[in-house]
Amino acid sequence: MSLIRFDPAGALRPDSGITSAELAALYPQLDRLRRKLLAGDSAASADADANGPTGRLAPVDRFYGLPDELLARYRELREGSELGQIFQVANTIVHQLDAVVVLGAGGWSAGARAMLEACCDPYHNELSRASRGSRPRMYFAGDDLGNDAIQALLGRLSAGGYGVLPPDKRYAITVISPHGDNVETAIAFRQLLSHLRDSLGGESDKWLPKLVLPVTGGSGKLRDMATAIGCETVFDIPDGLHGPYSIFSPAGLLPAALLGLDCMRLLEGAATMNRHFESASPENNVVLQVLAFNHLLARKRGRSIRVLAVWCKELESVGRWYDRLLAESFGDFGLGGASRTRGHMRELPGRHPWYQPRGDDKVVNSLIVEQPRTDPLSVGRGRWNQDGLDDLADLDLTDILAAAIKGGHEALWADGHPTTALLLPTIDTHVLGQLFQLWMIATVMEARLLGMDPHDRSGLEQYETNLSHHLRRS
């Protein structure tokens, strides 16, 4: 399987980019930091920027070794491993229901949504049960407090599937929360649990323990609730993982398995990126190159806003997962980068002024898919040519898209914006595994370079404290 490639040419421009000398000066520092991180060195921030904040840093980044650990345990223990348990539950329960609701706040459910939209049919939830290969429709909630959205979801679940058999009327709830303390997720879970129980009628005692699939920590309110319900299976969130970094834990793998996605290839893609990160020189290392260019553009040129230009609609939720990753890792320090995903084919014509003025604080990082999964569709010849497209009739959509990307980058360069591009060979679980792991490693490395702990959650507590105060809760 081909590796993701990185094209930094648009950020080496003399008018707005960085220089080869600046890159060369950073490489030794990155190489030292990489060796310390791989060794689990708690002093991994020893070469951090002098102006960065200091503090106790976690010595090991739990997400990094997780793909290799899960694969090794599955190959050794099969059904007795955590991955084997996920497969067993997913492959059994899909025959007993027609829909799954994934509940989780912020980055906890963002990975599952990203994989659904990237790898499944864009109209997955509209397909018949047979056309979905008996895989469930999937919905997401528990990340906001909107009344109309949850009411609409309850209404949709009441309507059931497109058949008349009992499984067509059942759905499951996958609720993801490390402790069960998140108010948005807890309220949605209470409302959906009541709805599910009512919908099961006299069979609720039989089905509820099967259809509620908690993903949680070793203790807390959600663990207690799972015990009270009598859930047959409770999946564990490994210690040291939070939000977007949990994508290779049951938080991401269980929904992916329920959809029938190839979780083995997902983890193998992440493991492939690990091997590349560990062995390739900084000049040829896609992780260190992504890190180096974005870091230097932020620190040397003041371009700390990273516009992720997604040229493929299927990857927009992948981009939003990355937005969450940076937001939750860099917090309010203002030293790391902040990502803003834009669906470029849809938004560039109308939002071009968003990138103004010249010399501002943005770098545009494109996410480009080199090979579509389906056969390219030609423009074609029609009966009428009032649209003036006959001169393009022999081109296909990949040709038109390539021209749009080139023209878009040229327009950005003309306005003084540096650009880079991540080139994905195609969209499948192996490539997504590479991409998620690439971004997580690069984010952690940059945080450590700045002397920050990307896993520090203390800054998120104030919102919950304020919410409890306004709800008059002790």
Coordinates of C-alpha atoms in Angstrom, one line a residue:
M1 CA 0.0 0.0 0.0
S2 CA 1.3 3.4 -1.0
L3 CA 2.3 5.9 1.7
I4 CA 0.8 9.4 1.9
R5 CA 3.0 12.0 0.3
F6 CA 3.6 15.6 1.2
D7 CA 4.2 18.4 -1.3
P8 CA 5.6 21.6 0.3
A9 CA 6.5 23.5 -2.9
G10 CA 3.9 26.2 -2.3
A11 CA 5.4 27.0 1.1
L12 CA 9.0 27.4 -0.3
R13 CA 8.1 30.6 -2.2
P14 CA 10.5 33.5 -1.4
D15 CA 7.7 36.0 -1.0
S16 CA 5.6 34.2 1.7
G17 CA 7.1 30.8 2.6
I18 CA 10.1 29.6 4.5
T19 CA 13.7 28.9 3.4
S20 CA 15.7 25.7 3.0
A21 CA 18.2 27.1 5.6
E22 CA 15.4 27.5 8.2
L23 CA 14.3 23.9 7.6
A24 CA 17.8 22.5 7.8
A25 CA 18.3 24.3 11.1
L26 CA 15.2 22.7 12.6
Y27 CA 15.9 19.1 11.5
P28 CA 18.5 18.2 14.2
Q29 CA 16.1 19.4 16.9
L30 CA 13.3 17.4 15.5
D31 CA 15.5 14.3 15.2
R32 CA 16.5 14.6 18.9
L33 CA 12.9 15.1 20.0
R34 CA 11.8 12.1 18.0
R35 CA 14.4 9.8 19.6
K36 CA 13.4 11.0 23.1
L37 CA 9.7 10.5 22.4
L38 CA 10.3 7.0 21.0
A39 CA 12.4 6.2 24.1
G40 CA 9.5 7.3 26.4
D41 CA 11.7 10.1 27.8
S42 CA 9.9 12.2 30.3
A43 CA 12.3 15.1 29.4
A44 CA 11.1 15.0 25.8
S45 CA 10.6 18.8 25.8
A46 CA 14.3 19.5 26.7
D47 CA 14.8 21.3 23.3
A48 CA 11.5 23.2 23.4
D49 CA 11.3 26.8 22.3
A50 CA 12.6 29.2 24.9
N51 CA 9.4 31.1 24.9
G52 CA 7.1 28.1 25.3
P53 CA 5.3 27.3 28.6
T54 CA 6.8 24.8 30.9
G55 CA 5.3 22.1 33.1
R56 CA 5.1 18.4 33.8
L57 CA 4.7 16.5 30.5
A58 CA 3.4 12.9 30.2
P59 CA 6.4 10.7 29.4
V60 CA 4.5 8.4 27.0
D61 CA 1.9 9.2 24.4
R62 CA -0.6 6.3 24.8
F63 CA -2.1 6.6 21.3
Y64 CA 1.2 5.9 19.5
G65 CA 1.7 2.2 20.4
L66 CA -2.0 1.3 20.5
P67 CA -2.4 0.2 16.8
D68 CA 0.6 -2.2 17.1
E69 CA -0.6 -3.5 20.5
L70 CA -4.1 -4.2 19.3
L71 CA -2.9 -6.0 16.2
A72 CA -0.4 -8.1 18.2
R73 CA -3.0 -9.2 20.8
Y74 CA -5.5 -10.0 18.1
R75 CA -3.0 -12.2 16.2
E76 CA -2.2 -14.0 19.4
L77 CA -5.6 -14.3 21.1
R78 CA -8.1 -13.8 18.3
E79 CA -11.6 -13.7 19.9
G80 CA -10.0 -13.4 23.4
S81 CA -8.5 -10.0 22.5
E82 CA -10.1 -6.6 22.7
L83 CA -10.2 -6.3 18.9
G84 CA -11.7 -9.8 18.7
Q85 CA -14.4 -8.8 21.2
I86 CA -15.3 -5.7 19.1
F87 CA -15.6 -7.9 16.0
Q88 CA -17.7 -10.5 17.8
V89 CA -20.2 -7.9 19.1
A90 CA -20.3 -6.0 15.9
N91 CA -20.9 -9.0 13.7
T92 CA -23.5 -10.4 16.0
I93 CA -25.6 -7.4 16.8
V94 CA -25.9 -6.1 13.2
H95 CA -28.4 -8.9 12.5
Q96 CA -30.6 -7.8 15.4
L97 CA -31.1 -4.1 14.6
D98 CA -31.2 -1.6 11.8
A99 CA -29.6 1.6 13.3
V100 CA -27.0 2.7 15.8
V101 CA -26.8 6.0 17.5
V102 CA -23.3 7.1 18.5
L103 CA -23.2 9.5 21.5
G104 CA -20.1 11.4 22.4
A105 CA -19.0 15.0 22.9
G106 CA -16.3 16.7 20.8
G107 CA -13.4 14.5 19.7
W108 CA -14.9 11.4 21.3
S109 CA -17.3 10.7 18.4
A110 CA -15.6 12.8 15.7
G111 CA -13.4 9.9 14.5
A112 CA -16.4 7.6 14.0
R113 CA -18.2 10.2 12.0
A114 CA -15.1 10.9 9.9
M115 CA -14.8 7.2 9.0
L116 CA -18.5 6.8 8.2
E117 CA -18.4 9.8 5.8
A118 CA -15.1 8.9 4.2
C119 CA -15.5 5.2 3.7
C120 CA -19.3 4.5 3.3
D121 CA -21.6 5.3 0.6
P122 CA -22.5 9.1 0.8
Y123 CA -26.2 8.0 1.0
H124 CA -25.6 5.1 3.4
N125 CA -28.5 5.9 5.7
E126 CA -30.9 6.1 2.8
L127 CA -30.1 2.7 1.4
S128 CA -32.1 -0.4 2.0
R129 CA -30.9 -2.9 4.6
A130 CA -29.9 -5.3 1.8
S131 CA -28.0 -2.5 -0.1
R132 CA -26.1 -1.7 3.1
G133 CA -25.0 -5.4 3.5
S134 CA -27.2 -5.6 6.6
R135 CA -25.0 -2.9 8.2
P136 CA -26.9 -0.4 10.3
R137 CA -27.8 3.2 9.6
M138 CA -25.7 5.4 11.9
Y139 CA -26.6 8.7 13.6
F140 CA -24.7 11.0 15.9
A141 CA -25.8 13.0 19.0
G142 CA -24.7 13.9 22.4
D143 CA -22.4 16.7 21.4
D144 CA -24.8 19.7 21.7
L145 CA -28.0 20.7 23.4
G146 CA -30.2 21.5 20.4
N147 CA -33.8 20.6 21.1
D148 CA -35.0 20.2 17.5
A149 CA -32.2 18.0 16.4
I150 CA -32.7 15.4 19.2
Q151 CA -36.5 15.6 18.6
A152 CA -36.0 14.8 15.0
L153 CA -33.6 12.0 15.8
L154 CA -36.2 10.4 18.2
G155 CA -38.8 10.7 15.4
R156 CA -36.6 9.1 12.9
L157 CA -35.8 6.2 15.2
S158 CA -39.5 5.7 15.9
A159 CA -40.1 5.3 12.2
G160 CA -37.7 2.4 12.1
G161 CA -36.1 0.9 9.0
Y162 CA -37.4 0.1 5.5
G163 CA -38.6 -3.4 6.4
V164 CA -41.3 -5.0 8.5
L165 CA -39.2 -7.6 10.4
P166 CA -38.5 -7.0 14.1
P167 CA -34.8 -6.1 13.6
D168 CA -36.0 -3.2 11.3
K169 CA -37.5 -1.5 14.3
R170 CA -34.6 -1.9 16.7
Y171 CA -31.6 0.3 17.2
A172 CA -28.6 0.3 19.5
I173 CA -26.9 3.1 21.5
T174 CA -23.1 3.4 21.6
V175 CA -22.3 6.0 24.3
I176 CA -18.7 7.2 24.6
S177 CA -17.6 9.0 27.7
P178 CA -14.5 8.4 29.9
H179 CA -16.5 9.0 33.1
G180 CA -20.0 9.9 32.1
D181 CA -19.7 13.5 33.4
N182 CA -20.3 15.3 30.1
V183 CA -23.7 17.0 30.4
E184 CA -24.5 17.0 26.7
T185 CA -23.8 13.3 26.3
A186 CA -25.4 12.3 29.6
I187 CA -28.7 14.1 28.7
A188 CA -28.8 12.6 25.2
F189 CA -28.2 9.2 26.7
R190 CA -31.0 9.5 29.2
Q191 CA -33.4 10.7 26.6
L192 CA -32.5 7.9 24.1
L193 CA -32.3 5.2 26.7
S194 CA -35.9 6.0 27.8
H195 CA -37.0 6.1 24.1
L196 CA -35.3 2.7 23.4
R197 CA -36.8 1.1 26.5
D198 CA -40.3 2.2 25.5
S199 CA -39.8 1.1 21.9
L200 CA -38.9 -2.4 23.1
G201 CA -42.0 -2.8 25.2
G202 CA -42.3 -6.1 27.0
E203 CA -38.9 -7.2 25.6
S204 CA -36.9 -4.4 27.1
D205 CA -35.4 -6.5 29.8
K206 CA -34.1 -9.0 27.2
W207 CA -32.9 -6.5 24.6
L208 CA -31.7 -3.4 26.6
P209 CA -28.5 -5.1 28.0
K210 CA -27.6 -6.1 24.4
L211 CA -28.4 -2.9 22.6
V212 CA -26.6 -0.4 25.0
L213 CA -22.9 -0.5 24.2
P214 CA -21.0 1.8 26.6
V215 CA -17.4 2.8 25.9
T216 CA -16.0 4.3 29.1
G217 CA -13.2 4.4 31.7
G218 CA -12.7 2.0 34.6
S219 CA -15.0 4.0 37.0
G220 CA -17.5 6.8 36.9
K221 CA -21.2 7.5 36.3
L222 CA -21.4 5.8 32.9
R223 CA -19.7 2.6 34.3
D224 CA -22.2 2.6 37.1
M225 CA -25.1 3.1 34.7
A226 CA -23.9 0.2 32.6
T227 CA -23.9 -2.0 35.7
A228 CA -27.4 -0.9 36.6
I229 CA -28.7 -1.7 33.1
G230 CA -26.9 -5.0 33.1
C231 CA -25.0 -4.3 29.8
E232 CA -23.6 -7.5 28.4
T233 CA -20.5 -5.8 27.1
V234 CA -18.7 -2.6 28.3
F235 CA -15.7 -1.5 26.3
D236 CA -12.8 0.2 28.0
I237 CA -11.1 3.5 27.1
P238 CA -7.4 3.0 27.8
D239 CA -5.9 5.4 30.4
G240 CA -4.0 8.3 28.8
L241 CA -6.3 8.8 25.8
H242 CA -8.7 11.7 25.3
G243 CA -10.9 13.0 22.6
P244 CA -9.5 12.7 19.1
Y245 CA -6.6 10.6 20.3
S246 CA -9.0 7.8 21.1
I247 CA -9.8 7.0 17.5
F248 CA -7.9 3.7 17.6
S249 CA -9.6 2.7 20.8
P250 CA -13.1 1.2 21.0
A251 CA -14.4 4.8 20.7
G252 CA -13.5 4.7 17.0
L253 CA -13.1 1.0 16.3
L254 CA -16.6 -0.1 17.6
P255 CA -18.6 2.2 15.3
A256 CA -16.2 1.3 12.4
A257 CA -16.7 -2.4 13.0
L258 CA -20.5 -1.9 13.2
L259 CA -20.3 -0.3 9.7
G260 CA -18.3 -3.2 8.4
L261 CA -15.2 -1.2 7.8
D262 CA -11.8 -3.0 7.7
C263 CA -10.5 -2.2 11.2
M264 CA -7.4 -4.4 10.7
R265 CA -6.4 -2.3 7.7
L266 CA -7.1 0.9 9.6
L267 CA -4.7 -0.2 12.4
E268 CA -2.2 -1.5 9.9
G269 CA -2.2 1.9 8.2
A270 CA -1.4 3.6 11.5
A271 CA 1.4 1.0 12.2
T272 CA 2.8 1.7 8.7
M273 CA 3.0 5.4 9.5
N274 CA 4.7 4.5 12.8
R275 CA 7.4 2.6 11.0
H276 CA 8.0 5.4 8.5
F277 CA 8.1 8.0 11.3
E278 CA 10.7 5.9 13.2
S279 CA 13.0 5.2 10.3
A280 CA 12.9 7.9 7.7
S281 CA 15.3 10.9 7.8
P282 CA 13.8 14.3 8.6
E283 CA 14.2 15.3 4.9
N284 CA 12.1 12.3 3.7
N285 CA 9.8 11.9 6.7
V286 CA 6.3 12.9 5.9
V287 CA 5.4 13.4 9.6
L288 CA 8.4 15.6 10.3
Q289 CA 7.9 17.5 7.1
V290 CA 4.3 18.4 7.9
L291 CA 5.4 19.4 11.4
A292 CA 8.4 21.4 10.2
F293 CA 6.6 23.5 7.6
N294 CA 3.6 24.3 9.8
H295 CA 5.7 25.0 12.8
L296 CA 8.1 27.3 11.0
L297 CA 5.3 29.1 9.2
A298 CA 3.7 29.8 12.5
R299 CA 6.8 30.8 14.4
K300 CA 8.8 32.5 11.7
R301 CA 6.0 34.0 9.6
G302 CA 3.2 34.4 12.1
R303 CA 0.9 32.0 10.1
S304 CA -0.7 30.1 13.0
I305 CA -4.1 29.6 11.3
R306 CA -4.0 26.5 9.2
V307 CA -6.8 26.4 6.6
L308 CA -7.3 22.7 5.7
A309 CA -8.5 22.9 2.1
V310 CA -10.4 19.6 1.5
W311 CA -10.8 19.0 -2.2
C312 CA -13.0 15.9 -1.7
K313 CA -16.3 16.2 0.0
E314 CA -16.0 12.7 1.7
L315 CA -13.1 14.0 3.8
E316 CA -14.7 17.1 5.3
S317 CA -15.5 15.3 8.6
V318 CA -11.9 14.0 8.6
G319 CA -10.9 17.7 8.5
R320 CA -13.2 18.5 11.3
W321 CA -11.6 15.7 13.4
Y322 CA -8.2 17.4 12.7
D323 CA -9.7 20.8 13.8
R324 CA -10.7 19.1 17.1
L325 CA -7.2 17.5 17.5
L326 CA -5.4 20.9 17.3
A327 CA -8.0 22.7 19.4
E328 CA -7.8 20.1 22.2
S329 CA -4.0 19.8 22.0
F330 CA -3.0 23.4 21.9
G331 CA -5.8 24.9 23.9
D332 CA -5.6 28.6 24.8
F333 CA -1.8 28.9 24.9
G334 CA -1.8 30.6 21.5
L335 CA 1.5 29.1 20.5
G336 CA 0.5 26.1 18.5
G337 CA -1.6 26.1 15.3
A338 CA -5.3 26.3 14.9
S339 CA -7.0 24.4 12.0
R340 CA -10.1 25.6 10.0
T341 CA -11.5 23.1 7.6
R342 CA -12.9 24.4 4.3
G343 CA -14.6 22.4 1.6
H344 CA -12.6 24.0 -1.1
M345 CA -14.7 23.2 -4.2
R346 CA -17.8 24.5 -2.5
E347 CA -16.4 27.4 -0.5
L348 CA -13.4 28.9 -2.4
P349 CA -15.4 30.9 -5.0
G350 CA -17.6 32.5 -2.3
R351 CA -15.1 32.6 0.5
H352 CA -12.0 33.8 -1.3
P353 CA -12.0 37.1 0.6
W354 CA -11.8 35.1 3.9
Y355 CA -8.1 34.6 3.0
Q356 CA -7.5 38.3 2.6
P357 CA -5.6 40.5 3.2
R358 CA -2.2 39.8 1.8
G359 CA 0.5 38.8 4.4
D360 CA -2.1 37.7 7.0
D361 CA -1.9 34.8 9.5
K362 CA -3.0 31.9 7.3
V363 CA -1.3 28.9 5.5
V364 CA -3.5 26.8 3.3
N365 CA -2.9 23.0 3.6
S366 CA -4.7 21.0 0.9
L367 CA -5.9 17.5 1.3
I368 CA -6.0 15.9 -2.1
V369 CA -7.1 12.4 -3.2
E370 CA -5.1 11.1 -6.2
Q371 CA -7.3 8.2 -7.2
P372 CA -11.1 8.0 -6.7
R373 CA -12.7 4.7 -5.7
T374 CA -15.1 4.6 -8.6
D375 CA -14.5 5.0 -12.3
P376 CA -14.0 8.6 -13.4
L377 CA -17.2 10.2 -14.8
S378 CA -16.7 12.1 -18.0
V379 CA -18.3 15.5 -18.7
G380 CA -19.9 13.9 -21.8
R381 CA -21.7 15.2 -24.8
G382 CA -25.3 16.2 -24.6
R383 CA -28.0 17.1 -27.0
W384 CA -27.7 20.8 -26.2
N385 CA -24.6 23.0 -25.9
Q386 CA -26.1 26.1 -24.5
D387 CA -23.9 25.5 -21.4
G388 CA -20.8 25.7 -23.7
L389 CA -19.2 22.6 -22.4
D390 CA -18.6 20.7 -25.6
D391 CA -15.0 21.6 -25.5
L392 CA -14.7 19.7 -22.2
A393 CA -16.8 16.7 -23.2
D394 CA -13.8 14.3 -23.4
L395 CA -12.5 15.2 -20.0
D396 CA -13.6 13.5 -16.8
L397 CA -14.1 14.9 -13.3
T398 CA -10.6 14.1 -12.2
D399 CA -9.2 16.3 -15.0
I400 CA -11.5 19.1 -14.0
L401 CA -10.6 18.8 -10.3
A402 CA -6.9 18.8 -11.1
A403 CA -7.3 22.1 -13.0
A404 CA -9.4 23.5 -10.1
I405 CA -6.7 22.6 -7.6
K406 CA -4.0 24.1 -9.7
G407 CA -6.0 27.3 -10.3
G408 CA -6.9 27.6 -6.6
H409 CA -3.3 27.3 -5.5
E410 CA -2.2 29.9 -8.1
A411 CA -4.8 32.3 -6.8
L412 CA -3.6 31.8 -3.2
W413 CA 0.0 32.4 -4.2
A414 CA -1.0 35.6 -6.0
D415 CA -2.5 36.8 -2.8
G416 CA 0.7 35.9 -0.8
H417 CA -0.5 32.8 0.9
P418 CA 1.8 29.8 1.3
T419 CA 0.3 26.4 0.5
T420 CA 1.2 22.7 1.1
A421 CA -0.5 19.5 0.1
L422 CA -1.0 16.1 1.6
L423 CA -1.6 13.6 -1.3
L424 CA -3.6 10.5 -0.4
P425 CA -3.3 7.6 -2.8
T426 CA -7.1 6.9 -2.4
I427 CA -9.7 6.8 0.3
D428 CA -9.7 3.5 2.3
T429 CA -9.2 2.5 5.9
H430 CA -5.4 1.9 5.4
V431 CA -4.9 5.4 4.1
L432 CA -7.1 6.9 6.9
G433 CA -5.1 5.0 9.5
Q434 CA -2.0 6.6 8.1
L435 CA -3.5 10.0 8.0
F436 CA -4.9 10.0 11.6
Q437 CA -1.6 8.7 13.0
L438 CA 0.4 11.2 10.9
W439 CA -1.6 14.1 12.3
M440 CA -1.5 12.9 15.9
I441 CA 2.2 12.3 15.9
A442 CA 2.9 15.7 14.3
T443 CA 0.6 17.5 16.8
V444 CA 2.2 15.9 19.8
M445 CA 5.7 16.6 18.4
E446 CA 4.8 20.2 17.9
A447 CA 3.3 20.6 21.3
R448 CA 6.5 19.1 22.9
L449 CA 8.6 21.4 20.7
L450 CA 6.7 24.3 22.3
G451 CA 7.1 22.8 25.8
M452 CA 3.4 22.0 26.1
D453 CA 1.5 18.9 27.2
P454 CA -1.0 18.1 24.5
H455 CA -2.9 15.8 26.9
D456 CA -3.5 18.4 29.6
R457 CA -7.3 18.6 30.2
S458 CA -7.3 21.3 32.9
G459 CA -8.3 24.1 30.5
L460 CA -11.6 22.4 29.7
E461 CA -12.9 22.3 33.3
Q462 CA -14.0 26.0 33.4
Y463 CA -16.8 25.5 31.0
E464 CA -18.2 22.6 33.0
T465 CA -17.9 24.6 36.2
N466 CA -19.8 27.5 34.7
L467 CA -22.5 25.3 33.3
S468 CA -23.1 23.7 36.7
H469 CA -23.2 27.1 38.3
H470 CA -25.9 28.4 35.9
L471 CA -27.9 25.2 36.3
R472 CA -27.6 25.7 40.1
R473 CA -26.0 22.4 40.6
S474 CA -23.6 21.9 43.5

